PDB file of C-alpha atoms in Angstrom:
ATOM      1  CA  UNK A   5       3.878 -12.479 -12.913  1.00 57.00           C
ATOM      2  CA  UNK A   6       5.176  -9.414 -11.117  1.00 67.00           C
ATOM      3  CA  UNK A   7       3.347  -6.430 -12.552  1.00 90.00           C
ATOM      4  CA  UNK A   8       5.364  -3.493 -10.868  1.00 95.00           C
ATOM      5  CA  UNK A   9       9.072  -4.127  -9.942  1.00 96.00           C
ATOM      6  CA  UNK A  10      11.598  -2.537  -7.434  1.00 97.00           C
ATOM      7  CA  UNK A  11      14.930  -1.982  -7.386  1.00 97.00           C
ATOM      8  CA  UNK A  12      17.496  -2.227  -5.870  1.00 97.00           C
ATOM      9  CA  UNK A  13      16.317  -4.182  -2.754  1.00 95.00           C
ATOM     10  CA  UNK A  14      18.048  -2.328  -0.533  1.00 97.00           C
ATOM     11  CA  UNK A  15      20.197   0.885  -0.475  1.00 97.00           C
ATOM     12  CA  UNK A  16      22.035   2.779   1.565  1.00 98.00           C
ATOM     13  CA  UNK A  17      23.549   6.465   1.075  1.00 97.00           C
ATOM     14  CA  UNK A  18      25.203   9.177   3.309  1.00 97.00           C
ATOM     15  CA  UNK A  19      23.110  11.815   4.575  1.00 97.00           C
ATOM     16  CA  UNK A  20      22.912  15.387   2.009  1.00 97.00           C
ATOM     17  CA  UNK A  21      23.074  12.187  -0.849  1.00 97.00           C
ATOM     18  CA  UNK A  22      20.632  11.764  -3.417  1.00 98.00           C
ATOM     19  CA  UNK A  23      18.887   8.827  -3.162  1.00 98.00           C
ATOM     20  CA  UNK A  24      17.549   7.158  -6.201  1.00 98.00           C
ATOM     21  CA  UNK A  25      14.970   4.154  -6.146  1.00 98.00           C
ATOM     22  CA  UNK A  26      13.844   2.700  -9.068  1.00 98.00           C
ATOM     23  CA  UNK A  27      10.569   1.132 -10.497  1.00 98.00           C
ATOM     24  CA  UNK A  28       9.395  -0.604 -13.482  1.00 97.00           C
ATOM     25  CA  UNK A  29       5.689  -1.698 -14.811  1.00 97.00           C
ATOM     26  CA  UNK A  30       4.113  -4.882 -17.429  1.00 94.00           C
ATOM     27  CA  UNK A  31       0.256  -3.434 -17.989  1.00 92.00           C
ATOM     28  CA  UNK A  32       0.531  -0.490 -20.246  1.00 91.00           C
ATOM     29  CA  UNK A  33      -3.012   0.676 -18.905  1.00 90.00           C
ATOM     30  CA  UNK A  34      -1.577   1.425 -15.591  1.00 93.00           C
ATOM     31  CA  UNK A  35      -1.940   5.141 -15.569  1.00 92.00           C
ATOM     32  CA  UNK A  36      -1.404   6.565 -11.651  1.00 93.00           C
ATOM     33  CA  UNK A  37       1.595   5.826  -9.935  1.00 95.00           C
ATOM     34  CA  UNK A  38       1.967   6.690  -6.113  1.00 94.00           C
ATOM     35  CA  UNK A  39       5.223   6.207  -3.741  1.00 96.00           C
ATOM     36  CA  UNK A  40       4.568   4.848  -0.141  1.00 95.00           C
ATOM     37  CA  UNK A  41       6.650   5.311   2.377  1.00 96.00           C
ATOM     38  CA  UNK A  42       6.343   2.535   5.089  1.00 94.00           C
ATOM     39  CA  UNK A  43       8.223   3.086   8.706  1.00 94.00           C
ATOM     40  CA  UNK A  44       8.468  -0.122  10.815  1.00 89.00           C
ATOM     41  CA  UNK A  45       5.317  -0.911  12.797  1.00 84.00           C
ATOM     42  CA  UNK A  46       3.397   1.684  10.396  1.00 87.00           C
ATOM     43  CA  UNK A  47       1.387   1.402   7.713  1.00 89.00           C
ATOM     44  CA  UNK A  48       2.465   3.028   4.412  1.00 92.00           C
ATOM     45  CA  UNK A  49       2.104   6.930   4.080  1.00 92.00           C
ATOM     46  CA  UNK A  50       1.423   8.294   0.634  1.00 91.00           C
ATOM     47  CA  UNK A  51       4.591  10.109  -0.143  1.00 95.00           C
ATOM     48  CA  UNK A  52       4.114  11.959  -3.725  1.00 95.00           C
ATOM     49  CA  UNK A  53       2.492  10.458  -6.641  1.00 94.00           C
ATOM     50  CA  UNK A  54       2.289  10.842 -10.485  1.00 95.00           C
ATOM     51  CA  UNK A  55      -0.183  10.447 -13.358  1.00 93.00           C
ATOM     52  CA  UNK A  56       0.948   8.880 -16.637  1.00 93.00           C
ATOM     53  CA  UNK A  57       0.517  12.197 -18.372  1.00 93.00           C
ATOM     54  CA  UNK A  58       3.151  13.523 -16.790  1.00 94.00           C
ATOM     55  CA  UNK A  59       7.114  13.007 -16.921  1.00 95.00           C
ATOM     56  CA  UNK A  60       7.565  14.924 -13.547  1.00 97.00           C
ATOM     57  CA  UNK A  61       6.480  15.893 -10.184  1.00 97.00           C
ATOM     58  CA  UNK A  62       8.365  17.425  -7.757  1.00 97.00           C
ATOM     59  CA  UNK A  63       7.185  17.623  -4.080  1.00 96.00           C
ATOM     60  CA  UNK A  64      10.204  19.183  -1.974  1.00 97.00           C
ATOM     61  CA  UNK A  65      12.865  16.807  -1.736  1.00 97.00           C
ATOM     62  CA  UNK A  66      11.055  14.001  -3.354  1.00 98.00           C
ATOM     63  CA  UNK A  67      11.003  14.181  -7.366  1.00 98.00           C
ATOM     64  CA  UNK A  68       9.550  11.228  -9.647  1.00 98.00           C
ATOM     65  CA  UNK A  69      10.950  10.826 -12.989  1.00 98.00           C
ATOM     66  CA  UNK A  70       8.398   8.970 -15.321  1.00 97.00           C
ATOM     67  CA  UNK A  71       9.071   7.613 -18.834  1.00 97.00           C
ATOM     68  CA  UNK A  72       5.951   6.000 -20.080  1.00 95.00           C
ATOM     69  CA  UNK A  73       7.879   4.735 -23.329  1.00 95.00           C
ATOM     70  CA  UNK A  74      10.009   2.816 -20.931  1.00 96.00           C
ATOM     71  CA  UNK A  75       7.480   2.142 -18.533  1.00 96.00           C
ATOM     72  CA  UNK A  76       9.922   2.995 -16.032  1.00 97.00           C
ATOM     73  CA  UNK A  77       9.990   5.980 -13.373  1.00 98.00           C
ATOM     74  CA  UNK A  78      12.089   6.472 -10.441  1.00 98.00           C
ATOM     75  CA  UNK A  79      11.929   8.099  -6.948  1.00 98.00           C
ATOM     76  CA  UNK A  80      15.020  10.439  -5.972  1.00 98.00           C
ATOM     77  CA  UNK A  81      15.115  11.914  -2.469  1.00 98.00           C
ATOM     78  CA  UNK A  82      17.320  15.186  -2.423  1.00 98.00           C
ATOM     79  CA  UNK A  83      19.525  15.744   0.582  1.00 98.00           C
ATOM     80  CA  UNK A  84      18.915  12.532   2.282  1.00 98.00           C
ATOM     81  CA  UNK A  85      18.155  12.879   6.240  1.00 97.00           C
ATOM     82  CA  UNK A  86      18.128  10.284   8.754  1.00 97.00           C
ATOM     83  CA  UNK A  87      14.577  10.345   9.118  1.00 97.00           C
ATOM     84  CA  UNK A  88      14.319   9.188   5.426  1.00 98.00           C
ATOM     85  CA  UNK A  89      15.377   5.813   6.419  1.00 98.00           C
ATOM     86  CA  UNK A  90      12.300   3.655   5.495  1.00 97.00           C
ATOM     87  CA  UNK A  91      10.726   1.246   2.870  1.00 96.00           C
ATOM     88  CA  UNK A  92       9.866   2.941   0.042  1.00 97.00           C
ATOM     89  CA  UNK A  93       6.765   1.343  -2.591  1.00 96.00           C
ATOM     90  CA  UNK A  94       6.443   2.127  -6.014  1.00 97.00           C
ATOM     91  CA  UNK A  95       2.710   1.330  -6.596  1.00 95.00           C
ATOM     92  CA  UNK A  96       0.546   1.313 -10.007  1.00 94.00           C
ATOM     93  CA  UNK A  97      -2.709   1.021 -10.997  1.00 90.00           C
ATOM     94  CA  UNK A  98      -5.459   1.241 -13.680  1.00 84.00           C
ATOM     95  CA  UNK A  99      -8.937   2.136 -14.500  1.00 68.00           C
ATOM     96  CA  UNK A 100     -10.285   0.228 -11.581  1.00 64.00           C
ATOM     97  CA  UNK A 101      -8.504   1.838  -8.847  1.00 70.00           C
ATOM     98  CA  UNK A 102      -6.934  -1.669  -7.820  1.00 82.00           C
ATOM     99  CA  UNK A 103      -3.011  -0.714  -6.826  1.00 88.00           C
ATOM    100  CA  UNK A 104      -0.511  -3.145  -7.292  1.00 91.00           C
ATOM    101  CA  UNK A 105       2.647  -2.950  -5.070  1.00 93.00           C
ATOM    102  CA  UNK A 106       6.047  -3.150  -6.196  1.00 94.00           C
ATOM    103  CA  UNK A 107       8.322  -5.035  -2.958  1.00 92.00           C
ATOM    104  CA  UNK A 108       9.840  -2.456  -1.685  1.00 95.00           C
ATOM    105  CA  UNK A 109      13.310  -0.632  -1.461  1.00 97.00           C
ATOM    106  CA  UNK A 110      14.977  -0.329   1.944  1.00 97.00           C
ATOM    107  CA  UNK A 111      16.288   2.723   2.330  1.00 98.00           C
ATOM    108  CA  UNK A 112      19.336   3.703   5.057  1.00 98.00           C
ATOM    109  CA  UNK A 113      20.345   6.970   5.093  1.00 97.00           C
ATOM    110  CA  UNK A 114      23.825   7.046   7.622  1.00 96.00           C
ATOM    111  CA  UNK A 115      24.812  10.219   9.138  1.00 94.00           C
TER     112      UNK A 115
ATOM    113  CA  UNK B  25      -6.321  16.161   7.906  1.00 60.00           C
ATOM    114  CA  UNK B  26      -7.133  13.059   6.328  1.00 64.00           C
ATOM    115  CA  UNK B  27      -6.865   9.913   8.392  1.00 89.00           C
ATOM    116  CA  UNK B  28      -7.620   6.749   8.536  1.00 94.00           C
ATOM    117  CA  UNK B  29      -7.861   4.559  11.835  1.00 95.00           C
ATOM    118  CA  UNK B  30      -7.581   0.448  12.325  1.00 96.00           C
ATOM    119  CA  UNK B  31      -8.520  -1.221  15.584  1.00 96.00           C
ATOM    120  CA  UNK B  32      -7.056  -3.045  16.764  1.00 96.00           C
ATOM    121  CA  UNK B  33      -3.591  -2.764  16.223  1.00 94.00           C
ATOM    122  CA  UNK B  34      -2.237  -6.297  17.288  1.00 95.00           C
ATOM    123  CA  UNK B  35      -4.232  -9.353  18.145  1.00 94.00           C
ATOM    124  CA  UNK B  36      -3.398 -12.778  18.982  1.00 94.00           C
ATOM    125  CA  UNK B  37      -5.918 -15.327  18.321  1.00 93.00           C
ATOM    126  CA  UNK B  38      -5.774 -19.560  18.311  1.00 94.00           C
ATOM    127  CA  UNK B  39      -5.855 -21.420  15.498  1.00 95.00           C
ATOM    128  CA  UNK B  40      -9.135 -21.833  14.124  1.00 95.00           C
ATOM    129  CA  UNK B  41     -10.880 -18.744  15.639  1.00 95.00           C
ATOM    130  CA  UNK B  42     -12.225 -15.662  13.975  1.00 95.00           C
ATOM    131  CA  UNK B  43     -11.435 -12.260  14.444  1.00 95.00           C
ATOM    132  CA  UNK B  44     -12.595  -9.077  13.247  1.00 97.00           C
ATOM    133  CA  UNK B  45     -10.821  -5.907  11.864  1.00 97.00           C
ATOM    134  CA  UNK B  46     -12.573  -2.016  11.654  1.00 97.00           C
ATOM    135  CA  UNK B  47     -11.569   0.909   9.945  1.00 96.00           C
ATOM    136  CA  UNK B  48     -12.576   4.345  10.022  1.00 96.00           C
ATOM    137  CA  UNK B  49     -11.959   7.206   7.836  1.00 94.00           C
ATOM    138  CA  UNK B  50     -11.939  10.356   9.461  1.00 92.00           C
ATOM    139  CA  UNK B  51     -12.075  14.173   7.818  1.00 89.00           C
ATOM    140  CA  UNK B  52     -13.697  12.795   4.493  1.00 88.00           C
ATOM    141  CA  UNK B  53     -15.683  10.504   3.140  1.00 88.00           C
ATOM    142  CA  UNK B  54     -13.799   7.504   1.242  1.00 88.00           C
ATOM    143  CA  UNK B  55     -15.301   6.311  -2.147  1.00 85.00           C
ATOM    144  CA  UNK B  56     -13.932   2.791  -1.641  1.00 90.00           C
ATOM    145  CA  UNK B  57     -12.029   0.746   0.758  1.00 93.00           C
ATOM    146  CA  UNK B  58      -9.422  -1.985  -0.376  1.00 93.00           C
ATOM    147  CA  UNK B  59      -7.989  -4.285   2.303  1.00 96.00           C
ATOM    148  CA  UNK B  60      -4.938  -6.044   1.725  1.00 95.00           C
ATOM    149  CA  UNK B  61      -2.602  -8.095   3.829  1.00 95.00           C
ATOM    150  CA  UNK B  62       1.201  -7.520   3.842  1.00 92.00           C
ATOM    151  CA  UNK B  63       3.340 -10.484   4.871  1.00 85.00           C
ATOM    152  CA  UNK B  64       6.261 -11.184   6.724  1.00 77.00           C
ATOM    153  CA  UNK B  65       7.784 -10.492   3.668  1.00 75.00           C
ATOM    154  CA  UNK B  66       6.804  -7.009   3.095  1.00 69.00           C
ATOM    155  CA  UNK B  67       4.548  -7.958  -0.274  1.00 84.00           C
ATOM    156  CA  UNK B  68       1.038  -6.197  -0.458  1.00 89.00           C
ATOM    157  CA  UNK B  69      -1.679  -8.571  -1.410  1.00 91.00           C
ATOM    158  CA  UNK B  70      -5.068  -6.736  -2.261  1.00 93.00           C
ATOM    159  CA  UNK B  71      -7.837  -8.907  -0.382  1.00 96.00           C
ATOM    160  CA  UNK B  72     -11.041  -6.735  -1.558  1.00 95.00           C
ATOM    161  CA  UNK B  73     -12.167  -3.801  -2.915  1.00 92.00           C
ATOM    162  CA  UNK B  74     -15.353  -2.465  -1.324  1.00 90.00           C
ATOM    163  CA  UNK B  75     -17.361   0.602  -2.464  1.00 85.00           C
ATOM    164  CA  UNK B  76     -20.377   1.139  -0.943  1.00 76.00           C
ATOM    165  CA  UNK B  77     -23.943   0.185  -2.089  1.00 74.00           C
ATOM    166  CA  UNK B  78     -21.689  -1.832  -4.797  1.00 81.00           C
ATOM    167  CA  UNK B  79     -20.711  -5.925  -4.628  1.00 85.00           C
ATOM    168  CA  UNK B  80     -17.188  -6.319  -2.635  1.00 92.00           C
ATOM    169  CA  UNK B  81     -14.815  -7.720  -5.650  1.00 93.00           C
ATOM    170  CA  UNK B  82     -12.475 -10.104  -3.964  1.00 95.00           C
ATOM    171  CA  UNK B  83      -9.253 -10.860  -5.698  1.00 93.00           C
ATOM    172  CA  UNK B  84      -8.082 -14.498  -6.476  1.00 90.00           C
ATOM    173  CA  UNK B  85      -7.449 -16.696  -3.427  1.00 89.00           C
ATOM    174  CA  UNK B  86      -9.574 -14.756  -1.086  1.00 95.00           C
ATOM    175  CA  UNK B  87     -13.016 -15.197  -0.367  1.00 96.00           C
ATOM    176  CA  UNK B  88     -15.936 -14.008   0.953  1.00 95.00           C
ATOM    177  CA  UNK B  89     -16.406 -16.942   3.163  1.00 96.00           C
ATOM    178  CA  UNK B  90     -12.638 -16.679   4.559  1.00 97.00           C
ATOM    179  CA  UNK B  91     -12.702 -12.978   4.535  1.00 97.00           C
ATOM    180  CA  UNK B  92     -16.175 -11.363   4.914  1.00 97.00           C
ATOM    181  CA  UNK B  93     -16.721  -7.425   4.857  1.00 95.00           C
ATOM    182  CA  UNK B  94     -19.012  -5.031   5.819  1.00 92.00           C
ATOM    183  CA  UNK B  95     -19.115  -1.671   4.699  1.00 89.00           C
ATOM    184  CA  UNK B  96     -22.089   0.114   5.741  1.00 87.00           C
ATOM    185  CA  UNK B  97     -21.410   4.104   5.323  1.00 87.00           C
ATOM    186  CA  UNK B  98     -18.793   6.211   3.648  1.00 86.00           C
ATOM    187  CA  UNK B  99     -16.140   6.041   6.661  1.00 90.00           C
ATOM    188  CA  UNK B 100     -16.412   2.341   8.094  1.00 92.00           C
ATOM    189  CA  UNK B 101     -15.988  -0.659   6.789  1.00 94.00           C
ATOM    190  CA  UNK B 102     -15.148  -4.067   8.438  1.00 96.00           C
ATOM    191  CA  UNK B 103     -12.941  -7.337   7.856  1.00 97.00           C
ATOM    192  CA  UNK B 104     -13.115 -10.637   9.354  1.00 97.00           C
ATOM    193  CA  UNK B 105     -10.403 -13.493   9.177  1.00 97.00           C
ATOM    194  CA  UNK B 106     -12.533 -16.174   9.803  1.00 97.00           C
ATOM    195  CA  UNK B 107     -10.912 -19.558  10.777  1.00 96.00           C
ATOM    196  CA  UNK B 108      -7.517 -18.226  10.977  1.00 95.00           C
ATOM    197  CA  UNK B 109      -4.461 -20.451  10.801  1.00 94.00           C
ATOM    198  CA  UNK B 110      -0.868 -19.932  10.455  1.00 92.00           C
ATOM    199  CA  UNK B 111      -1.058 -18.498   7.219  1.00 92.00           C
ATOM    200  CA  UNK B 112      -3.409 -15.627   7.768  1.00 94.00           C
ATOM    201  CA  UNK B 113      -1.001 -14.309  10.111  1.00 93.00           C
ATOM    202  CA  UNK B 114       0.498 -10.529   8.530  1.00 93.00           C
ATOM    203  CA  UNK B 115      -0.306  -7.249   8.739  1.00 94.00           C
ATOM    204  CA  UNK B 116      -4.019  -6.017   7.134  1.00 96.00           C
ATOM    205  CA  UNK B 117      -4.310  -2.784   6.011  1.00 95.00           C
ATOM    206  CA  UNK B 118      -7.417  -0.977   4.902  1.00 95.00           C
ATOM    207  CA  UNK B 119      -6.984   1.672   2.045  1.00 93.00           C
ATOM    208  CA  UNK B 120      -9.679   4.024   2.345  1.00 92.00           C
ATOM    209  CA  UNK B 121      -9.791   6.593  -1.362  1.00 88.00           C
ATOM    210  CA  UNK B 122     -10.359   9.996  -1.103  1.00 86.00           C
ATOM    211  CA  UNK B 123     -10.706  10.554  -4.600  1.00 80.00           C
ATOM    212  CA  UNK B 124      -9.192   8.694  -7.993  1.00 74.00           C
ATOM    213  CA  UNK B 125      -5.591   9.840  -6.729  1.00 75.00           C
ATOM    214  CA  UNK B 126      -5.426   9.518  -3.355  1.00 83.00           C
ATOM    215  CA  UNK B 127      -5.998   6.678  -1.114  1.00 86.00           C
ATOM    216  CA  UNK B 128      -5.236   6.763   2.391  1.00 90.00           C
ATOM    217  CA  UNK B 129      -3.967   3.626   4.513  1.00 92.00           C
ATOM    218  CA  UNK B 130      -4.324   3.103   7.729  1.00 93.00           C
ATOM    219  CA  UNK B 131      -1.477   1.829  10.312  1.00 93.00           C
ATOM    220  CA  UNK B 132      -2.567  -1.656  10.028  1.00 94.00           C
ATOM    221  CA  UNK B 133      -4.327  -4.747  12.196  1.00 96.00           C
ATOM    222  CA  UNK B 134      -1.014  -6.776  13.044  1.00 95.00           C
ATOM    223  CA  UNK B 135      -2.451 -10.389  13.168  1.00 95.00           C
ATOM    224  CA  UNK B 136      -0.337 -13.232  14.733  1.00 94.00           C
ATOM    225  CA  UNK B 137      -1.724 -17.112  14.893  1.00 94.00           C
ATOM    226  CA  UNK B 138      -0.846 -19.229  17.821  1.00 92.00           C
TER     227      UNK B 138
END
């Protein structure tokens, strides 16, 4: 069973775009919910993050938009750049500081 | 700044050998270390979670006779794929925690089977 799901796979938007990348969550006791962002040949780079507590966090260009009711939240990246152009994972967890990964989204940002 | 360093980056090893993973936190001290393994794929698969002077929980389908740890201080903790075969092969990353929101990955131990 997938606990924490991505979508879409992939995306692709023009640079100055808003991108918007989309997760979804099964265990309602997932409370903390961090983006990676993962360049190729890296290892994934904690981007911005959110508790369930809140419906919002805003870190520069990066905004998460949480909806506990839902279980849904969503990752938009203002004014796309080049350099943006990554894999982006939603990632969840609990009380026992175990994260589980969503798959990824692919992100292209084209000039 | 926080970091957190893997060595080595890449290895190659035969079929049926052992290798061994490190990774070190550096500018703070990490409550817990979780290693996981991404695949070819790009899915994260959490191996164990270590905190010191506490039992490593492994998840299902990893072992501590497959995939034994050490983790003797608040910075370093090690990983070795023991008896490695084509299926071990991925990238292993070590998650080190700097606190109950923030943990900290490293760039990763790519391992390839011949």
């Amino acid at each position: 069973q997938q606990q924490v799901r991505q979508s879409p796979q992939s995306l692709t938007v023009w640079e100055g775009e808003t991108a918007i990348l989309n997760c979804s969550y099964e265990d309602s006791t997932f409370n903390y919910f961090p983006w990676y962002q993962q360049f190729p040949g890296e290892g994934p780079a904690l981007l911005i993050s959110i508790r369930s507590v809140s419906d919002k966090k805003e870190d520069g260009r990066f905004t998460i938009f949480f909806n506990k009711r839902e279980k849904k939240l969503s990752l938009h990246i203002t004014d796309s750049q080049p350099g943006d152009s990554a894999t982006y994972f939603c990632a969840a967890s609990g009380s026992f500081n175990k994260l589980t990964f969503g798959a990824g989204t692919r992100l292209a940002v084209c000039p | 700044g926080a970091l957190v360093y893997q060595y080595p980056r890449r290895t190659i090893c035969k079929s049926g050998t052992s290798m061994r993973m490190e990774c070190q936190a550096v500018g703070f001290q990490a409550t817990s270390v979780a290693w996981y393994r991404q695949s070819p794929q790009k899915t994260f698969e959490l191996i164990a979670l270590s905190t010191v002077n506490s039992a490593i929980k492994y998840e299902q389908n990893f072992t501590q006779e497959k995939f034994p740890i050490s983790h003797p201080n608040l910075s370093f903790s090690s990983m070795t794929v023991l008896n490695a075969y084509l299926e071990d092969r991925g990238l292993y990353l070590c998650g080190a925690r700097l606190n109950q929101d923030t943990q900290y990955f490293g760039p990763g131990t790519r391992l390839l089977v011949l």
